[in-house]
Amino acid sequence: MPVSQFTIPEKYKYLHGLGSNHETEAKSGALPIGQNSPQKAPFGLYAEKISGTAFTAPRAQNRQAWVYRVLPSCTHSKFIRVDSAPVSSHHDLCMIPNQLRWDPFDVTKGTSWVSALRQVAGAGDPALKTGVAYYVYAADESMPLRTAFYNADGEFLIVPQSGALDIETEMGHILVRPNEICVIPRGMRYRVNLYDNAESIRGYVLELFQGHFELPELGPIGSNCLANERDFQVPVASYRHESADISWTLQAKFGGRLFQAVQKHSPFDVVAWHGTYYPYKYDLGRFNTIGTISYDHPDPSIYTVLTAATNAHPGTAVADLVVFPPRWLVGENTFRPPSYHRNVMSEFMGLIQGDYFAKTAKKGGFQPAGASLHNTMSSHGPDAEAFEKASNEILAPVKVGRGSMAFMFESCYMIGVTPWALDHCQKVQDNYSEESWDELRVYFEDV
Ligand SMILES: [Fe+2]
């Protein structure tokens, strides 16, 4: 199935291609031809540059965009701290080696994007542009009218689990539905509405403090497979031009804290833009899954959708988005679930829908909207029941994961857990480890 069958229809048009230099204009002639900053930009617009990388970053990694807008984005009041509680924290993270699993996270009544974000885990420091943070969100309201948000701390990779996000950005509109993912670059102004006044939205967010997501190298796989560039969708320019007596609230996440300013014009006033710095979305149903057609199975890196590389250690990611789509298992004489293992990388998993086949659906279990964390060198693998089944079943070709989509945020960092995730949310499963592995039997016969 190369495309997900969405119950919510698409409502926007998109450009296609990740990494491409795109250009789009909502009003014909709004983009200057052959230059970025003419003495007078077309239609009386202001030219503004958004730099997502250092000016001198190598050409292949350089991310920047020129936008042509009604007023420059600097026309706002002073920012004021609006809340003593941080949106995210890198100070209170608890490093523990235990395997952790959470029941589905609850929707918090009366919350919207930003106020619904709850940090589960993280590592590093946004001020040093090093590390990651993981969140869940569960909101039942659209953002307040005429409110926009940007995050100076990092790039957001959003994984909806239920409910569609109708996102208005400076670069245009994106509809993101469960089984799609979306990336909002650092600094991009946007607001999140619940699609068609849906009851709620729920999902996961990976915040990347350093670098950017990109497609993984394919090596001997060749020039296609996994996620292909052309399947990533980028918004087309769209703008609001409102009267001058309209007031907007602009929220900023800066160093983990929330700030707020007021401006007398819409942040979504970009009439045209071009460049390489833009939000995008991707339908996970388009992922071209590969695997063994003989025996054993390759490492799960074959399921990588997007990666953010460390510069210091080739092949080692600050963060990977890995997915486990429906797929055929045909390996002969093979234990087909993931192996028991310990990993120098930390593994945070979530489930969008269905069952994950390495875990049985016992009470509690690994459920949609729940999560698990197997940290650096913390042992894990199939539970006892899944082991028994996989060790004894007849190995005919079988399709696993029908109607399911599990994913993993994999990071080279040791991941700390927030007090909210450990205690306050009351979703940690107390007996995850015991229920999973205590019943594993000894079969070894020392004869
Ligand atoms: Fe693992």
Coordinates of C-alpha atoms and ligand atoms in Angstrom, one line a residue:
M1 CA 0.0 0.0 0.0
P2 CA 2.1 3.0 -1.2
V3 CA -0.3 5.6 0.3
S4 CA -2.2 5.7 3.6
Q5 CA -6.0 5.6 3.3
F6 CA -6.9 8.7 5.3
T7 CA -10.4 9.2 6.7
I8 CA -9.7 12.9 6.7
P9 CA -9.4 14.3 3.2
E10 CA -6.5 16.5 2.1
K11 CA -7.5 20.2 1.9
Y12 CA -4.3 21.9 0.7
K13 CA -1.9 21.9 -2.3
Y14 CA 1.8 21.2 -1.8
L15 CA 5.2 21.4 -3.5
H16 CA 7.1 18.1 -3.5
G17 CA 10.7 17.3 -2.7
L18 CA 12.8 17.3 0.5
G19 CA 16.0 19.2 0.3
S20 CA 15.0 21.0 -2.9
N21 CA 15.2 24.7 -3.4
H22 CA 11.6 25.6 -3.7
E23 CA 9.9 28.8 -4.7
T24 CA 6.2 29.7 -4.5
E25 CA 4.1 32.9 -4.7
A26 CA 0.5 33.4 -3.6
K27 CA 0.4 36.5 -5.9
S28 CA 1.9 36.3 -9.3
G29 CA 5.0 38.5 -9.6
A30 CA 5.7 38.7 -5.8
L31 CA 9.1 37.0 -6.1
P32 CA 11.9 39.2 -7.4
I33 CA 13.6 37.7 -10.4
G34 CA 17.3 37.1 -10.3
Q35 CA 17.9 38.8 -7.0
N36 CA 16.8 38.6 -3.4
S37 CA 16.8 42.2 -2.2
P38 CA 15.8 44.8 -4.8
Q39 CA 15.7 48.4 -3.8
K40 CA 11.9 48.1 -3.8
A41 CA 10.4 44.6 -3.5
P42 CA 7.4 43.8 -5.7
F43 CA 4.0 45.1 -4.6
G44 CA 5.5 47.1 -1.7
L45 CA 6.5 43.9 0.2
Y46 CA 9.4 43.7 2.6
A47 CA 12.2 41.2 1.9
E48 CA 13.4 39.2 4.9
K49 CA 15.9 36.4 5.1
I50 CA 15.5 33.4 7.5
S51 CA 18.8 31.6 8.2
G52 CA 18.4 28.0 9.4
T53 CA 22.2 27.4 9.3
A54 CA 25.2 29.6 9.6
F55 CA 25.7 31.8 6.5
T56 CA 28.9 29.8 5.7
A57 CA 27.6 26.3 6.2
P58 CA 28.6 24.0 3.4
R59 CA 26.3 24.4 0.4
A60 CA 24.8 20.9 0.7
Q61 CA 23.8 21.6 4.3
N62 CA 22.9 25.3 4.0
R63 CA 19.3 26.0 4.9
Q64 CA 17.9 29.5 4.3
A65 CA 14.8 31.2 2.8
W66 CA 13.9 34.6 1.5
V67 CA 10.3 35.7 2.3
Y68 CA 8.4 38.6 0.9
R69 CA 5.9 39.9 3.4
V70 CA 3.6 42.7 4.3
L71 CA 5.7 43.8 7.4
P72 CA 9.0 42.4 8.7
S73 CA 8.7 40.0 11.5
C74 CA 10.6 42.3 13.9
T75 CA 7.6 44.6 14.2
H76 CA 6.3 43.4 17.6
S77 CA 6.4 44.5 21.3
K78 CA 9.0 43.4 23.8
F79 CA 8.7 39.8 24.9
I80 CA 7.6 39.2 28.4
R81 CA 7.9 35.9 30.3
V82 CA 4.4 34.5 30.7
D83 CA 4.8 31.5 32.9
S84 CA 7.2 30.6 35.6
A85 CA 6.9 26.9 34.6
P86 CA 9.2 26.0 31.7
V87 CA 7.8 24.4 28.5
S88 CA 10.8 22.2 28.5
S89 CA 13.6 21.7 31.0
H90 CA 17.1 20.3 30.7
H91 CA 17.8 20.7 34.5
D92 CA 15.4 18.2 36.1
L93 CA 16.1 15.2 34.0
C94 CA 16.4 11.9 35.9
M95 CA 18.9 9.4 34.4
I96 CA 17.9 5.9 35.3
P97 CA 18.8 2.5 33.6
N98 CA 15.3 0.9 34.1
Q99 CA 13.3 -0.1 31.1
L100 CA 10.2 2.2 31.2
R101 CA 6.8 1.9 29.6
W102 CA 3.8 4.3 29.8
D103 CA 0.1 3.8 29.4
P104 CA -1.6 6.1 26.9
F105 CA -1.3 9.8 28.0
D106 CA -4.6 11.6 28.8
V107 CA -6.0 14.6 27.1
T108 CA -5.8 17.7 29.3
K109 CA -9.0 19.6 29.1
G110 CA -8.8 23.2 28.1
T111 CA -5.4 22.9 26.5
S112 CA -4.1 23.7 23.0
W113 CA -0.8 23.5 21.2
V114 CA 2.0 24.8 23.5
S115 CA 0.0 24.6 26.7
A116 CA -0.6 20.9 26.0
L117 CA 3.0 20.0 25.5
R118 CA 4.4 17.8 28.2
Q119 CA 8.1 16.9 28.1
V120 CA 8.7 13.2 28.8
A121 CA 12.4 13.0 28.3
G122 CA 15.5 14.7 26.9
A123 CA 19.2 15.3 26.9
G124 CA 21.5 18.3 26.3
D125 CA 21.0 22.0 26.4
P126 CA 19.2 24.2 23.8
A127 CA 21.5 27.1 24.7
L128 CA 24.4 25.0 23.5
K129 CA 22.4 23.7 20.6
T130 CA 23.1 20.2 21.7
G131 CA 20.6 17.4 22.4
V132 CA 17.0 16.5 22.1
A133 CA 13.7 16.7 23.9
Y134 CA 10.7 14.4 23.6
Y135 CA 7.2 15.5 24.3
V136 CA 3.6 14.2 24.2
Y137 CA 0.7 16.5 23.5
A138 CA -3.0 15.9 24.1
A139 CA -5.2 18.9 23.6
D140 CA -8.9 19.6 23.0
E141 CA -8.7 23.1 21.7
S142 CA -7.2 25.0 18.8
M143 CA -4.7 27.7 19.7
P144 CA -6.4 30.9 20.9
L145 CA -7.5 33.1 18.1
R146 CA -4.8 35.3 16.6
T147 CA -2.0 33.5 18.5
A148 CA 1.1 32.3 16.8
F149 CA 4.1 30.4 18.2
Y150 CA 7.8 29.9 17.4
N151 CA 10.5 27.8 18.9
A152 CA 14.0 29.2 19.0
D153 CA 15.3 26.1 20.8
G154 CA 15.1 23.7 18.0
E155 CA 13.3 21.9 15.2
F156 CA 10.0 20.1 16.0
L157 CA 9.2 16.7 14.4
I158 CA 5.5 16.1 15.1
V159 CA 4.0 12.6 15.1
P160 CA 0.2 12.8 15.4
Q161 CA -1.4 9.7 17.0
S162 CA -5.1 10.9 16.9
G163 CA -6.7 13.9 15.4
A164 CA -5.4 16.0 12.6
L165 CA -3.4 19.2 13.0
D166 CA -4.4 22.0 10.7
I167 CA -1.2 24.1 10.8
E168 CA -0.9 27.6 9.5
T169 CA 2.8 28.6 9.0
E170 CA 4.6 31.6 7.5
M171 CA 5.3 29.5 4.5
G172 CA 1.7 28.2 4.0
H173 CA -0.8 25.7 5.3
I174 CA -0.1 22.0 6.2
L175 CA -2.7 19.4 7.2
V176 CA -1.0 16.6 9.3
R177 CA -3.1 13.5 10.0
P178 CA -2.2 10.4 12.0
N179 CA 0.2 8.3 10.0
E180 CA 1.8 11.5 8.6
I181 CA 4.7 13.3 10.3
C182 CA 5.6 17.0 10.0
V183 CA 8.7 18.9 10.6
I184 CA 8.6 22.6 11.7
P185 CA 12.0 24.3 11.5
R186 CA 13.5 26.3 14.3
G187 CA 12.1 29.8 14.4
M188 CA 9.2 29.3 12.0
R189 CA 6.0 31.1 13.1
Y190 CA 3.0 28.8 13.1
R191 CA -0.3 28.1 14.8
V192 CA -2.1 24.8 15.2
N193 CA -5.9 24.4 14.8
L194 CA -7.8 21.2 15.4
Y195 CA -9.0 20.1 12.0
D196 CA -12.7 20.7 11.5
N197 CA -13.3 21.4 15.2
A198 CA -12.3 17.8 16.1
E199 CA -12.7 16.8 19.7
S200 CA -9.0 16.4 20.4
I201 CA -5.5 15.9 19.1
R202 CA -2.9 13.7 20.6
G203 CA 0.6 12.7 19.6
Y204 CA 4.4 12.9 20.1
V205 CA 7.1 15.5 19.4
L206 CA 10.8 15.2 18.9
E207 CA 12.7 18.5 19.4
L208 CA 16.1 18.6 17.9
F209 CA 18.4 21.2 19.4
Q210 CA 21.2 20.7 16.9
G211 CA 21.3 20.4 13.1
H212 CA 18.4 19.4 10.9
F213 CA 16.6 16.3 9.8
E214 CA 17.6 14.8 6.5
L215 CA 17.2 11.6 4.6
P216 CA 19.6 8.8 5.6
E217 CA 22.3 7.7 3.2
L218 CA 21.3 4.5 1.3
G219 CA 24.7 2.9 0.7
P220 CA 24.4 -0.4 -1.2
I221 CA 20.6 -0.1 -1.2
G222 CA 21.1 2.4 -4.1
S223 CA 19.2 5.5 -5.1
N224 CA 15.7 4.6 -4.1
C225 CA 13.8 3.0 -1.2
L226 CA 13.0 3.9 2.4
A227 CA 11.6 7.4 2.3
N228 CA 12.0 9.0 -1.1
E229 CA 12.6 12.8 -1.6
R230 CA 9.6 13.3 -3.8
D231 CA 7.1 12.2 -1.2
F232 CA 7.8 15.0 1.2
Q233 CA 5.2 17.8 0.9
V234 CA 6.0 21.5 1.4
P235 CA 3.4 24.2 1.7
V236 CA 2.7 26.7 -1.0
A237 CA 2.7 30.4 -0.1
S238 CA -0.5 31.7 1.5
Y239 CA -1.1 35.0 3.3
R240 CA -3.5 37.0 5.4
H241 CA -3.7 40.8 5.0
E242 CA -5.7 42.2 7.9
S243 CA -6.6 45.7 9.0
A244 CA -4.0 47.5 11.2
D245 CA -6.2 47.5 14.3
I246 CA -6.0 43.7 14.6
S247 CA -3.7 42.5 17.4
W248 CA -1.8 39.2 17.4
T249 CA -0.1 37.4 20.2
L250 CA 3.3 35.9 19.4
Q251 CA 4.6 33.2 21.8
A252 CA 8.2 32.2 21.8
K253 CA 9.9 29.2 23.4
F254 CA 13.4 30.4 24.2
G255 CA 15.7 28.5 26.4
G256 CA 12.8 26.2 27.5
R257 CA 10.8 29.2 28.8
L258 CA 7.7 30.7 27.2
F259 CA 7.6 34.4 26.3
Q260 CA 4.9 36.5 24.7
A261 CA 4.8 39.6 22.6
V262 CA 2.1 41.6 20.7
Q263 CA 2.1 42.7 17.1
K264 CA -0.4 44.7 15.1
H265 CA -0.3 42.5 12.0
S266 CA -0.6 38.9 11.1
P267 CA 2.6 36.8 11.3
F268 CA 1.2 34.9 8.3
D269 CA 1.7 37.7 5.8
V270 CA 4.2 36.1 3.5
V271 CA 3.1 36.5 0.0
A272 CA 5.9 34.6 -1.7
W273 CA 9.1 32.8 -0.6
H274 CA 12.0 30.8 -2.0
G275 CA 14.8 28.8 -0.5
T276 CA 15.6 25.6 1.4
Y277 CA 14.2 26.4 4.9
Y278 CA 10.6 25.3 5.2
P279 CA 8.2 23.1 7.0
Y280 CA 7.3 19.8 5.4
K281 CA 5.2 16.6 6.0
Y282 CA 5.4 13.0 5.0
D283 CA 2.9 10.1 4.7
L284 CA 4.4 7.1 6.5
G285 CA 2.3 4.9 4.3
R286 CA 4.7 5.8 1.4
F287 CA 7.7 4.4 3.3
N288 CA 9.3 1.7 1.1
T289 CA 10.1 -0.9 3.6
I290 CA 12.9 -3.4 2.9
G291 CA 14.1 -6.5 4.7
T292 CA 15.6 -9.9 4.5
I293 CA 14.5 -12.4 1.8
S294 CA 16.8 -15.1 3.0
Y295 CA 17.5 -15.5 6.8
D296 CA 18.2 -13.4 9.9
H297 CA 17.3 -9.7 9.7
P298 CA 19.3 -6.5 9.1
D299 CA 19.6 -3.9 11.9
P300 CA 16.5 -1.7 12.3
S301 CA 18.3 1.2 10.7
I302 CA 16.6 -0.1 7.5
Y303 CA 13.5 1.5 8.9
T304 CA 14.9 5.0 9.2
V305 CA 12.7 7.8 7.8
L306 CA 14.8 10.8 8.8
T307 CA 18.1 11.3 10.5
A308 CA 19.9 14.2 12.2
A309 CA 23.6 13.3 12.1
T310 CA 26.3 14.2 14.5
N311 CA 29.2 15.8 12.8
A312 CA 31.8 14.2 15.0
H313 CA 30.9 10.5 14.5
P314 CA 29.9 9.4 11.0
G315 CA 26.8 7.1 11.0
T316 CA 25.9 8.1 14.6
A317 CA 22.7 10.1 14.9
V318 CA 21.6 12.8 17.3
A319 CA 18.2 11.5 16.5
D320 CA 16.6 9.2 14.0
L321 CA 12.9 8.7 13.2
V322 CA 12.4 5.0 12.7
V323 CA 9.1 3.4 11.8
F324 CA 7.8 -0.2 11.8
P325 CA 5.2 -0.3 9.0
P326 CA 3.2 -3.3 7.9
R327 CA 5.6 -5.7 6.2
W328 CA 6.2 -9.3 5.1
L329 CA 8.4 -11.6 7.1
V330 CA 9.8 -14.4 5.1
G331 CA 13.1 -15.3 6.8
E332 CA 13.9 -19.0 6.9
N333 CA 15.1 -20.6 10.1
T334 CA 14.9 -17.2 11.7
F335 CA 13.7 -15.8 15.0
R336 CA 11.6 -13.1 13.4
P337 CA 10.9 -10.5 16.1
P338 CA 13.7 -8.0 17.0
S339 CA 16.5 -9.7 18.9
Y340 CA 17.3 -9.3 22.5
H341 CA 19.8 -6.6 22.7
R342 CA 21.5 -3.7 24.4
N343 CA 22.1 -0.6 22.5
V344 CA 24.6 2.3 22.9
M345 CA 21.8 4.4 21.4
S346 CA 18.7 5.1 23.5
E347 CA 15.3 4.0 22.1
F348 CA 12.1 5.9 22.8
M349 CA 9.1 4.2 21.1
G350 CA 5.5 5.2 20.5
L351 CA 2.6 3.6 18.8
I352 CA 0.3 5.5 16.4
Q353 CA -2.1 2.6 15.8
G354 CA -2.6 -1.2 16.0
D355 CA -0.3 -3.7 17.8
Y356 CA 3.5 -3.9 17.8
F357 CA 4.3 -7.5 17.1
A358 CA 7.3 -7.9 19.5
K359 CA 5.0 -7.3 22.4
T360 CA 1.8 -9.3 23.2
A361 CA -1.3 -7.3 23.9
K362 CA -1.6 -8.2 27.5
K363 CA -3.2 -5.9 30.0
G364 CA -1.3 -2.6 30.0
G365 CA 1.1 -3.5 27.3
F366 CA 2.4 -1.2 24.6
Q367 CA -0.7 0.7 23.4
P368 CA -1.4 3.5 20.9
A369 CA -0.6 6.9 22.6
G370 CA 1.6 5.1 25.1
A371 CA 5.4 5.0 25.0
S372 CA 8.5 3.1 26.1
L373 CA 12.1 4.0 26.8
H374 CA 15.0 1.7 26.6
N375 CA 18.0 3.8 27.5
T376 CA 21.7 3.4 26.7
M377 CA 22.7 -0.2 27.3
S378 CA 19.4 -1.1 29.0
S379 CA 18.5 -4.7 28.0
H380 CA 15.2 -5.4 26.2
G381 CA 13.6 -7.6 23.7
P382 CA 10.4 -9.7 23.1
D383 CA 8.4 -10.6 26.1
A384 CA 8.2 -14.2 27.2
E385 CA 4.9 -14.9 25.3
A386 CA 6.2 -13.4 22.1
F387 CA 9.4 -15.4 22.4
E388 CA 7.5 -18.7 22.9
K389 CA 5.3 -17.9 19.9
A390 CA 8.1 -16.8 17.6
S391 CA 10.3 -19.8 18.6
N392 CA 7.7 -22.4 17.7
E393 CA 5.6 -21.0 14.9
I394 CA 5.7 -22.5 11.4
L395 CA 7.8 -20.1 9.4
A396 CA 5.5 -19.5 6.4
P397 CA 5.6 -16.0 4.8
V398 CA 3.5 -13.8 7.0
K399 CA 2.5 -10.2 7.0
V400 CA 2.9 -8.4 10.3
G401 CA 1.7 -5.0 11.5
R402 CA -1.5 -4.9 9.4
G403 CA -3.2 -1.6 10.5
S404 CA -0.3 -0.8 12.7
M405 CA 2.4 1.9 12.8
A406 CA 5.0 2.0 15.6
F407 CA 7.9 4.4 15.6
M408 CA 11.1 5.0 17.5
F409 CA 13.1 8.1 18.3
E410 CA 16.6 6.8 18.5
S411 CA 19.4 9.0 19.9
C412 CA 23.1 8.7 20.6
Y413 CA 22.5 10.5 23.9
M414 CA 21.7 9.0 27.3
I415 CA 18.1 10.2 27.8
G416 CA 16.9 11.7 31.1
V417 CA 13.2 11.4 32.1
T418 CA 11.3 14.4 33.5
P419 CA 9.6 14.4 37.0
W420 CA 6.2 14.7 35.1
A421 CA 6.8 11.5 33.1
L422 CA 8.2 9.5 36.1
D423 CA 5.6 10.6 38.7
H424 CA 3.1 13.3 38.0
C425 CA 1.4 11.8 34.9
Q426 CA 0.9 8.5 36.8
K427 CA 1.2 6.5 33.5
V428 CA 4.4 4.6 34.2
Q429 CA 3.7 0.8 34.3
D430 CA 5.2 -0.4 37.5
N431 CA 5.8 -4.0 36.5
Y432 CA 6.8 -3.6 32.8
S433 CA 10.1 -5.3 33.2
E434 CA 8.8 -8.2 35.4
E435 CA 5.7 -8.8 33.3
S436 CA 7.8 -8.9 30.1
W437 CA 10.8 -11.0 31.0
D438 CA 10.4 -12.7 34.4
E439 CA 8.7 -15.6 32.7
L440 CA 11.4 -16.3 30.2
R441 CA 12.4 -20.0 30.8
V442 CA 15.8 -21.6 30.8
Y443 CA 16.0 -24.1 28.0
F444 CA 19.8 -24.8 28.1
E445 CA 20.6 -28.4 28.9
D446 CA 24.2 -28.8 30.0
V447 CA 24.8 -32.4 28.9
Ligands
FE1 FE 15.7 -2.0 20.8

